[in-house]
Structure formats: structure tokens, C-alpha cells
Coordinates of C-alpha atoms and ligand atoms in Angstrom, one line a residue:
M1 CA 9.3 -23.7 -27.8
Q2 CA 12.3 -25.3 -29.5
L3 CA 12.2 -25.2 -33.3
V4 CA 14.6 -26.1 -36.2
F5 CA 14.2 -24.4 -39.6
L6 CA 15.6 -26.8 -42.2
G7 CA 16.0 -26.3 -46.0
A8 CA 18.5 -25.3 -48.7
P9 CA 20.4 -22.0 -48.4
G10 CA 18.3 -19.1 -49.7
V11 CA 14.9 -20.5 -49.0
G12 CA 14.1 -17.7 -46.5
K13 CA 14.8 -19.6 -43.2
G14 CA 16.8 -16.6 -41.8
T15 CA 14.2 -14.0 -42.6
Q16 CA 11.3 -16.2 -41.2
A17 CA 13.4 -17.1 -38.1
E18 CA 13.8 -13.4 -37.4
C19 CA 10.1 -12.6 -37.7
V20 CA 8.8 -15.7 -35.9
A21 CA 11.3 -15.4 -33.1
A22 CA 10.1 -11.8 -32.5
E23 CA 6.4 -12.9 -32.7
L24 CA 6.9 -15.7 -30.2
G25 CA 9.3 -13.9 -27.9
I26 CA 12.0 -16.6 -28.4
T27 CA 15.6 -16.4 -29.7
K28 CA 16.9 -17.0 -33.2
I29 CA 20.2 -19.0 -33.2
S30 CA 21.8 -18.7 -36.7
T31 CA 25.1 -20.6 -36.9
G32 CA 25.9 -18.7 -40.0
D33 CA 25.5 -15.3 -38.1
L34 CA 27.6 -16.7 -35.2
L35 CA 30.4 -17.8 -37.5
R36 CA 30.3 -14.5 -39.5
A37 CA 30.6 -12.6 -36.2
G38 CA 33.6 -14.7 -35.4
V39 CA 35.1 -13.9 -38.8
A40 CA 34.4 -10.1 -38.4
G41 CA 35.9 -10.2 -34.9
K42 CA 38.9 -12.2 -36.1
T43 CA 38.5 -14.7 -33.3
R44 CA 40.5 -18.0 -33.5
L45 CA 37.3 -19.8 -34.3
G46 CA 36.3 -17.2 -36.9
L47 CA 39.7 -17.5 -38.7
E48 CA 39.4 -21.3 -38.7
A49 CA 35.9 -21.1 -40.1
K50 CA 36.5 -18.4 -42.8
H51 CA 38.1 -20.5 -45.5
Y52 CA 35.4 -23.2 -45.3
M53 CA 32.7 -20.5 -45.5
D54 CA 34.3 -18.6 -48.4
R55 CA 34.4 -21.7 -50.6
G56 CA 30.9 -22.7 -49.7
D57 CA 31.9 -25.7 -47.6
L58 CA 30.6 -26.7 -44.2
V59 CA 32.6 -25.7 -41.1
P60 CA 33.7 -28.9 -39.1
D61 CA 30.9 -30.3 -36.9
N62 CA 32.8 -29.9 -33.6
V63 CA 33.1 -26.1 -34.2
V64 CA 29.4 -25.5 -34.8
I65 CA 28.2 -28.0 -32.2
G66 CA 30.2 -26.2 -29.5
L67 CA 28.8 -22.8 -30.5
V68 CA 25.2 -24.1 -30.4
D69 CA 25.6 -25.9 -27.1
E70 CA 26.9 -22.7 -25.5
K71 CA 24.1 -20.6 -27.0
I72 CA 21.3 -23.0 -25.9
G73 CA 22.6 -22.9 -22.4
S74 CA 22.6 -19.1 -22.3
L75 CA 20.0 -17.0 -20.5
E76 CA 18.6 -15.5 -23.7
C77 CA 17.4 -19.0 -24.8
Q78 CA 15.5 -19.7 -21.6
N79 CA 12.1 -19.2 -23.3
G80 CA 12.9 -21.2 -26.3
F81 CA 14.7 -20.8 -29.6
I82 CA 14.7 -21.3 -33.4
L83 CA 17.8 -22.9 -34.9
D84 CA 18.4 -21.5 -38.4
G85 CA 21.0 -23.4 -40.4
F86 CA 21.7 -26.0 -37.7
P87 CA 21.8 -29.0 -37.8
R88 CA 23.3 -29.4 -41.3
T89 CA 24.7 -33.0 -41.0
V90 CA 23.5 -36.2 -39.3
P91 CA 26.2 -36.0 -36.6
Q92 CA 25.0 -32.4 -35.8
A93 CA 21.5 -33.7 -35.5
D94 CA 22.6 -36.5 -33.1
S95 CA 24.5 -33.9 -31.0
L96 CA 21.5 -31.6 -30.9
S97 CA 19.4 -34.5 -29.4
D98 CA 22.1 -35.0 -26.8
I99 CA 22.2 -31.2 -26.1
L100 CA 18.5 -31.1 -25.6
R101 CA 18.3 -34.2 -23.6
K102 CA 20.9 -33.1 -21.1
R103 CA 18.8 -29.9 -20.5
Q104 CA 15.5 -31.9 -20.5
L105 CA 14.2 -30.1 -23.5
V106 CA 12.4 -31.5 -26.5
L107 CA 12.4 -30.5 -30.2
D108 CA 8.8 -29.3 -30.8
R109 CA 9.0 -29.1 -34.6
V110 CA 11.3 -29.1 -37.6
I111 CA 10.0 -26.8 -40.3
Y112 CA 11.2 -28.0 -43.7
F113 CA 11.2 -25.1 -46.3
V114 CA 10.5 -26.4 -49.8
M115 CA 11.4 -24.4 -52.9
P116 CA 12.4 -25.1 -56.5
R117 CA 16.2 -25.0 -57.2
E118 CA 16.0 -22.2 -59.8
A119 CA 14.2 -19.9 -57.3
V120 CA 16.8 -20.7 -54.7
I121 CA 19.7 -19.7 -57.1
K122 CA 17.9 -16.5 -58.0
R123 CA 17.4 -15.6 -54.4
L124 CA 21.0 -16.2 -53.3
T125 CA 22.8 -14.6 -56.2
G126 CA 20.6 -11.5 -56.0
R127 CA 21.1 -11.1 -52.2
R128 CA 23.0 -8.1 -50.9
S129 CA 24.0 -7.7 -47.3
C130 CA 25.1 -4.9 -45.0
P131 CA 28.6 -5.6 -43.7
Q132 CA 27.9 -3.3 -40.7
C133 CA 24.5 -4.2 -39.3
S134 CA 23.7 -7.5 -41.2
A135 CA 20.5 -6.2 -42.7
V136 CA 19.6 -8.3 -45.8
Y137 CA 18.3 -7.0 -49.2
H138 CA 17.6 -8.4 -52.7
I139 CA 18.2 -6.6 -55.9
D140 CA 14.7 -7.6 -57.2
Y141 CA 12.6 -8.6 -54.3
R142 CA 13.8 -6.3 -51.6
P143 CA 15.9 -3.5 -52.9
S144 CA 17.2 -0.9 -50.5
K145 CA 15.5 2.5 -50.7
R146 CA 18.9 4.1 -50.6
D147 CA 20.5 2.8 -53.9
G148 CA 23.4 0.5 -53.0
L149 CA 23.4 1.6 -49.4
C150 CA 21.9 0.1 -46.3
A151 CA 18.6 1.8 -45.5
V152 CA 19.2 1.2 -41.8
C153 CA 22.8 2.4 -41.2
G154 CA 24.0 3.8 -44.6
A155 CA 26.9 1.4 -45.1
A156 CA 27.6 0.3 -48.7
L157 CA 25.9 -3.1 -49.4
V158 CA 28.0 -6.0 -50.5
Q159 CA 27.5 -9.4 -52.0
R160 CA 28.6 -12.1 -49.6
N161 CA 31.6 -14.1 -51.0
D162 CA 29.5 -17.3 -50.7
D163 CA 26.5 -15.8 -52.6
K164 CA 28.6 -15.6 -55.8
K165 CA 27.3 -17.9 -58.6
E166 CA 30.0 -20.6 -58.5
T167 CA 29.9 -20.8 -54.7
V168 CA 26.2 -21.0 -54.6
E169 CA 26.3 -24.2 -56.9
L170 CA 28.7 -25.7 -54.4
R171 CA 26.6 -24.8 -51.4
L172 CA 23.6 -26.4 -53.0
A173 CA 25.6 -29.6 -53.8
V174 CA 26.8 -29.7 -50.1
Y175 CA 23.2 -29.2 -49.0
E176 CA 22.0 -32.1 -51.2
E177 CA 24.7 -34.4 -50.0
Q178 CA 25.0 -33.6 -46.3
T179 CA 21.9 -31.8 -45.1
S180 CA 19.0 -33.2 -47.2
P181 CA 19.3 -36.7 -45.4
L182 CA 17.9 -34.8 -42.3
I183 CA 14.5 -34.6 -44.0
A184 CA 14.1 -38.4 -43.6
Y185 CA 15.8 -38.3 -40.3
Y186 CA 13.3 -35.9 -38.7
R187 CA 10.3 -37.4 -40.6
K188 CA 11.2 -40.7 -38.9
H189 CA 11.1 -38.8 -35.5
H190 CA 7.6 -37.5 -36.4
V191 CA 8.5 -33.8 -35.9
L192 CA 8.8 -32.7 -39.5
A193 CA 6.4 -30.3 -41.1
E194 CA 6.7 -29.2 -44.7
L195 CA 6.4 -25.5 -45.6
D196 CA 6.0 -24.0 -49.1
G197 CA 8.7 -21.3 -49.1
M198 CA 7.4 -19.5 -52.2
G199 CA 5.5 -16.2 -51.9
S200 CA 5.8 -13.0 -49.8
V201 CA 7.4 -12.9 -46.4
D202 CA 3.9 -12.3 -44.8
D203 CA 2.3 -15.2 -46.7
V204 CA 5.0 -17.6 -45.8
Q205 CA 4.9 -16.5 -42.1
A206 CA 1.2 -17.1 -41.9
R207 CA 1.5 -20.6 -43.3
L208 CA 4.5 -21.2 -41.0
L209 CA 2.7 -20.1 -37.8
A210 CA -0.2 -22.5 -38.7
L211 CA 2.3 -25.4 -38.6
L212 CA 3.5 -24.7 -35.0
P213 CA 2.2 -26.6 -31.9
T214 CA -0.5 -24.5 -30.2
S215 CA 0.5 -24.8 -26.5
Ligands
LIG1 P1 24.3 -19.6 -43.7 O1 24.3 -18.2 -43.3 O2 23.4 -20.5 -42.8 O3 24.0 -19.9 -45.1 O4 25.8 -20.2 -43.4 C1 26.9 -19.6 -44.1 C2 28.1 -20.6 -44.0 O5 28.4 -20.8 -42.6 C3 27.8 -22.0 -44.5 O6 28.0 -22.1 -45.9 C4 28.8 -22.8 -43.8 O7 30.1 -22.6 -44.3 C5 28.8 -22.2 -42.4 N1 27.8 -22.9 -41.5 C6 26.7 -22.3 -41.0 N2 26.0 -23.2 -40.3 C7 26.7 -24.3 -40.3 C8 26.5 -25.6 -39.8 N3 25.5 -25.9 -39.0 N4 27.5 -26.6 -40.0 C9 28.6 -26.3 -40.7 N5 28.8 -25.1 -41.3 C10 27.9 -24.1 -41.1

């Protein structure tokens, strides 16, 4: 199964991609995670991406398209995958079609996460992340049981640079301008399904699974 999770930053795509990928035995591909790993490892690509990411802008298409192409071709994606945070522009969506076509794959569904803007801002600015193991928390909705520390590995939790209020506003503007046209793009291709992103992780997951093709 090949899926795309589409929606504004902060709507819960990453969390759901994690759960649903585990449930279906397929691989989550998060371009944000791949880029952050490059930044942490100080790779050439990571260093190039860092300043775009810190200010809330998109990394150039050619960088992320190359990453996704390589990942889709890897053994771990053999049974299928969920793309989380890709595509984010129309050229990326066109490239994804080419990448799938050359491997004789089809896009089974694009799940579009819908959520009011105020809820998205609250989710992003309250998010805290573990710099060591990438676990994600929220000061109100999912606080760590170990105050300020990661419950998994004990590292001190941080607020991602791009989750600060000013950067969040910019990321949402970038989403509106460059990514939201993909809603119409995929609706035209008859693969889009709308998902209400509000509610608990379990409730959203149940609604999401009901939107997937059965075979
Ligand atoms: P995310 O974790 O998906 O919110 O991504 C964090 C940041 O990584 C974004 O704000 C962008 O700077 C960059 N990024 C992630 N995915 C893409 C993409 N498909 N195209 C361009 N930039 C991306």
C-alpha cells in the first residue's frame, strides 16, 4: 500500500503515520525526519537544508525529491509506505508520480488531515521533542511523565527551532501558498480522502483506517 498524508504542519500526520505504518506493516517516510537526521549528522545535505528549516521555509525540491526516490527504492519500502510531509509542492507531486510510475506502483490514497488554524498553532507551539531519540510530547496534550525529560531515554526535551511562534506563522503561510494547492491536485486524481484531525490519537486512527482501501 502506498499512501500520502497531507495537511498543515501540526495536524498529527507524523503521529498517525507512525501508528498506521506499524499497524499495516509498512514504512513511514518522513522527509522532515530524514532532513533532521542529515542536520544532526552534519551531512552536506543536512547543512544545506538547515537554514531553510530553521526559518520555516521549504528545502529546495531537488533535495527532498532525491531523498524520497532513494528511500522508496530501498528494501524496507518493499511492502509499501506512508509519505509524511511529502509532497509539499506541485513539482514534488509531479516527481512522485514519476517515481511511482518507474517502479510500477500506484498511489492508493492521499489522506488530507483537516483542522482549524488555532488548533494547529496550539499543537505546534506546545510541542516538545527529544533531541536524542526523536520522541514527541506536548506540554498540555502529551506531557512527559518525567518533567522536562524524555520518558524513553531521559534526555532534556527541547522546543524545535521551527516550533517557535514566529516560525510557526511562516510555516503555515508557506503551507497555504505552496502545499494547499495539492488538495485540488489530488482531488482531481480521485485519490483524496478527507480526515477530521481533531480528537484523541486513537479516535483519529480509527477514522483514518476506515478511509483506507480494503485490499
Ligand atoms: P516537518 O517535520 O514535516 O514539519 O518538516 C520540517 C521542515 O523540513 C519543514 O519546515 C521544511 O523546512 C523541511 N521539509 C520537510 N519536508 C519537506 C518537503 N517535502 N519539501 C521541502 N521541505 C521539507
